[in-house]
Amino acid sequence: MNLPHFTFLLGLIVVACLTYFLHECAHGLAYFYFEIDFDLKLNTIVLQKDDLSLTQFQKSVIYGSGVGFTFLQGVTGFLLVKKGSSNFGFLLLLSAAVFRWAATLQGIWTGSDEIQMSIAMGLPTTFWPLLVSLSFLILVIYSKRKMAVSNQKLFGVSSLFLLVTYLFSLM
């Protein structure tokens, strides 16, 4: 077994799972801030009351907290790549990007944080999904070029992130 490939794969799995979990933690912090009782599970938040009446502001903050955390993670990864061609930075960025792109695609059928945030802010439902997705696309393309990552490797690593994220969502 080639150790660098094993450590890269292990890092990919850890980063993908942490992205998902910390995204949910960000939602948890927003619920905590608004003093709303919740249980933080490994891959979701379960509210204590089903019949909550939230203001538009609360909805914006709650949905935006997860998106904001993931975007901050991606920007941090991008800055690491920009500063010094960091493999870890590229993994951080790509994990965040794939996570949000998957959420955007999922939003077509079930809604996503970006769509819910757009609705809460009175914006077109496509506003935040497009803004976040296109921003990540620009960051990934720049980083891909800086890191000299082939299209095949980018597709492969992105597919692995998607697979790990999906499997983590089933836990």
mmCIF file of C-alpha atoms in Angstrom:
data_model
loop_
_atom_site.group_PDB
_atom_site.id
_atom_site.type_symbol
_atom_site.label_atom_id
_atom_site.label_comp_id
_atom_site.label_asym_id
_atom_site.label_seq_id
_atom_site.Cartn_x
_atom_site.Cartn_y
_atom_site.Cartn_z
ATOM 1 C CA MET A 1 0.000 0.000 0.000
ATOM 2 C CA ASN A 2 1.292 3.424 -0.928
ATOM 3 C CA LEU A 3 1.201 5.497 2.282
ATOM 4 C CA PRO A 4 0.712 8.944 0.667
ATOM 5 C CA HIS A 5 -2.373 7.680 -1.184
ATOM 6 C CA PHE A 6 -3.705 6.085 2.017
ATOM 7 C CA THR A 7 -3.189 9.267 4.047
ATOM 8 C CA PHE A 8 -4.796 11.338 1.281
ATOM 9 C CA LEU A 9 -7.816 9.018 1.261
ATOM 10 C CA LEU A 10 -8.035 9.043 5.043
ATOM 11 C CA GLY A 11 -7.772 12.850 5.055
ATOM 12 C CA LEU A 12 -10.511 13.063 2.440
ATOM 13 C CA ILE A 13 -12.850 10.914 4.529
ATOM 14 C CA VAL A 14 -12.138 12.842 7.738
ATOM 15 C CA VAL A 15 -12.548 16.245 6.073
ATOM 16 C CA ALA A 16 -15.833 15.224 4.408
ATOM 17 C CA CYS A 17 -17.313 13.894 7.662
ATOM 18 C CA LEU A 18 -16.121 16.908 9.661
ATOM 19 C CA THR A 19 -17.558 19.276 7.050
ATOM 20 C CA TYR A 20 -20.962 17.655 7.444
ATOM 21 C CA PHE A 21 -20.842 17.473 11.259
ATOM 22 C CA LEU A 22 -19.502 21.002 11.794
ATOM 23 C CA HIS A 23 -22.107 22.349 9.354
ATOM 24 C CA GLU A 24 -24.763 20.855 11.652
ATOM 25 C CA CYS A 25 -22.957 22.294 14.696
ATOM 26 C CA ALA A 26 -23.229 25.750 13.106
ATOM 27 C CA HIS A 27 -27.000 25.274 12.840
ATOM 28 C CA GLY A 28 -26.943 24.122 16.473
ATOM 29 C CA LEU A 29 -25.196 27.323 17.549
ATOM 30 C CA ALA A 30 -27.913 29.344 15.827
ATOM 31 C CA TYR A 31 -30.661 27.362 17.573
ATOM 32 C CA PHE A 32 -28.777 27.772 20.861
ATOM 33 C CA TYR A 33 -28.525 31.533 20.292
ATOM 34 C CA PHE A 34 -32.299 31.744 19.829
ATOM 35 C CA GLU A 35 -32.826 29.496 22.880
ATOM 36 C CA ILE A 36 -34.556 26.805 20.832
ATOM 37 C CA ASP A 37 -34.252 23.303 22.273
ATOM 38 C CA PHE A 38 -32.596 20.819 19.929
ATOM 39 C CA ASP A 39 -30.613 17.609 19.888
ATOM 40 C CA LEU A 40 -27.433 17.513 17.845
ATOM 41 C CA LYS A 41 -27.091 14.155 16.149
ATOM 42 C CA LEU A 42 -24.100 13.003 14.130
ATOM 43 C CA ASN A 43 -25.541 14.291 10.860
ATOM 44 C CA THR A 44 -28.636 16.306 11.690
ATOM 45 C CA ILE A 45 -30.413 18.544 14.168
ATOM 46 C CA VAL A 46 -33.620 17.298 15.798
ATOM 47 C CA LEU A 47 -35.847 19.995 17.249
ATOM 48 C CA GLN A 48 -37.644 19.341 20.552
ATOM 49 C CA LYS A 49 -40.831 21.004 19.295
ATOM 50 C CA ASP A 50 -42.299 20.378 15.858
ATOM 51 C CA ASP A 51 -44.597 23.404 15.870
ATOM 52 C CA LEU A 52 -42.039 26.193 16.177
ATOM 53 C CA SER A 53 -42.978 29.607 14.921
ATOM 54 C CA LEU A 54 -39.788 31.305 13.744
ATOM 55 C CA THR A 55 -39.411 34.860 12.528
ATOM 56 C CA GLN A 56 -37.938 35.549 9.104
ATOM 57 C CA PHE A 57 -34.776 36.817 10.799
ATOM 58 C CA GLN A 58 -34.431 33.629 12.860
ATOM 59 C CA LYS A 59 -34.896 31.492 9.756
ATOM 60 C CA SER A 60 -32.295 33.530 7.883
ATOM 61 C CA VAL A 61 -29.762 33.123 10.682
ATOM 62 C CA ILE A 62 -30.489 29.432 11.266
ATOM 63 C CA TYR A 63 -30.289 28.423 7.595
ATOM 64 C CA GLY A 64 -27.483 30.870 6.906
ATOM 65 C CA SER A 65 -25.331 29.574 9.765
ATOM 66 C CA GLY A 66 -24.670 26.249 8.063
ATOM 67 C CA VAL A 67 -24.092 27.825 4.673
ATOM 68 C CA GLY A 68 -21.882 30.495 6.231
ATOM 69 C CA PHE A 69 -19.754 27.943 8.076
ATOM 70 C CA THR A 70 -19.273 25.825 4.963
ATOM 71 C CA PHE A 71 -18.447 28.895 2.888
ATOM 72 C CA LEU A 72 -15.938 30.048 5.519
ATOM 73 C CA GLN A 73 -14.357 26.590 5.427
ATOM 74 C CA GLY A 74 -14.069 26.796 1.645
ATOM 75 C CA VAL A 75 -12.541 30.270 1.728
ATOM 76 C CA THR A 76 -10.056 29.113 4.382
ATOM 77 C CA GLY A 77 -9.052 26.225 2.142
ATOM 78 C CA PHE A 78 -8.755 28.566 -0.826
ATOM 79 C CA LEU A 79 -6.502 30.939 1.120
ATOM 80 C CA LEU A 80 -4.271 28.022 2.150
ATOM 81 C CA VAL A 81 -3.995 26.978 -1.505
ATOM 82 C CA LYS A 82 -3.330 30.529 -2.636
ATOM 83 C CA LYS A 83 -0.656 31.018 0.004
ATOM 84 C CA GLY A 84 1.307 27.873 -0.701
ATOM 85 C CA SER A 85 -0.254 25.140 -2.839
ATOM 86 C CA SER A 86 -1.627 23.259 0.164
ATOM 87 C CA ASN A 87 -3.119 19.798 -0.398
ATOM 88 C CA PHE A 88 -5.001 20.139 2.889
ATOM 89 C CA GLY A 89 -6.357 23.521 1.793
ATOM 90 C CA PHE A 90 -7.508 22.022 -1.491
ATOM 91 C CA LEU A 91 -9.296 19.226 0.415
ATOM 92 C CA LEU A 92 -10.995 21.802 2.678
ATOM 93 C CA LEU A 93 -12.139 23.840 -0.300
ATOM 94 C CA LEU A 94 -13.280 20.900 -2.383
ATOM 95 C CA SER A 95 -15.141 19.283 0.511
ATOM 96 C CA ALA A 96 -17.054 22.498 1.195
ATOM 97 C CA ALA A 97 -17.769 23.042 -2.505
ATOM 98 C CA VAL A 98 -19.019 19.510 -3.132
ATOM 99 C CA PHE A 99 -21.119 19.656 0.047
ATOM 100 C CA ARG A 100 -22.852 22.845 -1.095
ATOM 101 C CA TRP A 101 -23.175 21.714 -4.723
ATOM 102 C CA ALA A 102 -24.840 18.505 -3.543
ATOM 103 C CA ALA A 103 -27.179 20.544 -1.348
ATOM 104 C CA THR A 104 -28.038 22.753 -4.318
ATOM 105 C CA LEU A 105 -28.891 19.715 -6.428
ATOM 106 C CA GLN A 106 -30.848 18.184 -3.552
ATOM 107 C CA GLY A 107 -32.697 21.480 -3.279
ATOM 108 C CA ILE A 108 -34.412 20.775 -6.589
ATOM 109 C CA TRP A 109 -36.410 18.031 -4.864
ATOM 110 C CA THR A 110 -36.438 18.789 -1.152
ATOM 111 C CA GLY A 111 -35.090 22.282 -0.540
ATOM 112 C CA SER A 112 -31.706 23.305 0.802
ATOM 113 C CA ASP A 113 -30.349 25.756 3.333
ATOM 114 C CA GLU A 114 -29.655 28.232 0.513
ATOM 115 C CA ILE A 115 -33.204 27.995 -0.816
ATOM 116 C CA GLN A 116 -34.692 28.339 2.673
ATOM 117 C CA MET A 117 -32.419 31.308 3.344
ATOM 118 C CA SER A 118 -33.535 32.958 0.084
ATOM 119 C CA ILE A 119 -37.191 32.456 1.003
ATOM 120 C CA ALA A 120 -36.651 33.823 4.529
ATOM 121 C CA MET A 121 -34.975 36.931 3.068
ATOM 122 C CA GLY A 122 -37.694 37.453 0.486
ATOM 123 C CA LEU A 123 -35.296 36.810 -2.414
ATOM 124 C CA PRO A 124 -35.813 34.599 -5.458
ATOM 125 C CA THR A 125 -35.242 30.962 -4.489
ATOM 126 C CA THR A 126 -32.326 30.728 -6.910
ATOM 127 C CA PHE A 127 -30.402 33.691 -5.456
ATOM 128 C CA TRP A 128 -28.327 32.038 -2.697
ATOM 129 C CA PRO A 129 -27.932 28.649 -4.408
ATOM 130 C CA LEU A 130 -26.516 30.302 -7.528
ATOM 131 C CA LEU A 131 -24.334 32.763 -5.624
ATOM 132 C CA VAL A 132 -22.794 30.089 -3.393
ATOM 133 C CA SER A 133 -22.400 27.527 -6.202
ATOM 134 C CA LEU A 134 -20.807 29.972 -8.620
ATOM 135 C CA SER A 135 -18.509 31.373 -5.919
ATOM 136 C CA PHE A 136 -17.282 27.874 -5.119
ATOM 137 C CA LEU A 137 -16.871 27.105 -8.812
ATOM 138 C CA ILE A 138 -14.581 30.121 -9.247
ATOM 139 C CA LEU A 139 -12.537 29.193 -6.154
ATOM 140 C CA VAL A 140 -12.202 25.552 -7.237
ATOM 141 C CA ILE A 141 -11.182 26.429 -10.807
ATOM 142 C CA TYR A 142 -8.524 28.847 -9.564
ATOM 143 C CA SER A 143 -7.227 26.330 -7.017
ATOM 144 C CA LYS A 144 -7.284 23.483 -9.541
ATOM 145 C CA ARG A 145 -5.058 25.490 -11.849
ATOM 146 C CA LYS A 146 -2.718 26.596 -9.069
ATOM 147 C CA MET A 147 -2.373 23.043 -7.775
ATOM 148 C CA ALA A 148 -2.065 21.609 -11.320
ATOM 149 C CA VAL A 149 -4.828 19.085 -10.613
ATOM 150 C CA SER A 150 -6.047 17.171 -13.652
ATOM 151 C CA ASN A 151 -9.728 17.074 -14.555
ATOM 152 C CA GLN A 152 -9.732 13.324 -13.887
ATOM 153 C CA LYS A 153 -8.322 13.745 -10.377
ATOM 154 C CA LEU A 154 -10.718 16.608 -9.632
ATOM 155 C CA PHE A 155 -13.671 14.504 -10.785
ATOM 156 C CA GLY A 156 -12.434 11.480 -8.834
ATOM 157 C CA VAL A 157 -11.833 13.342 -5.592
ATOM 158 C CA SER A 158 -15.149 15.210 -5.945
ATOM 159 C CA SER A 159 -16.944 11.905 -6.505
ATOM 160 C CA LEU A 160 -15.307 10.431 -3.411
ATOM 161 C CA PHE A 161 -16.365 13.474 -1.362
ATOM 162 C CA LEU A 162 -19.909 13.056 -2.650
ATOM 163 C CA LEU A 163 -19.913 9.338 -1.819
ATOM 164 C CA VAL A 164 -18.518 9.852 1.701
ATOM 165 C CA THR A 165 -20.980 12.682 2.354
ATOM 166 C CA TYR A 166 -23.878 10.535 1.176
ATOM 167 C CA LEU A 167 -22.788 7.581 3.325
ATOM 168 C CA PHE A 168 -22.329 9.899 6.320
ATOM 169 C CA SER A 169 -25.873 11.225 5.815
ATOM 170 C CA LEU A 170 -27.197 7.667 6.197
ATOM 171 C CA MET A 171 -25.664 7.202 9.667
#
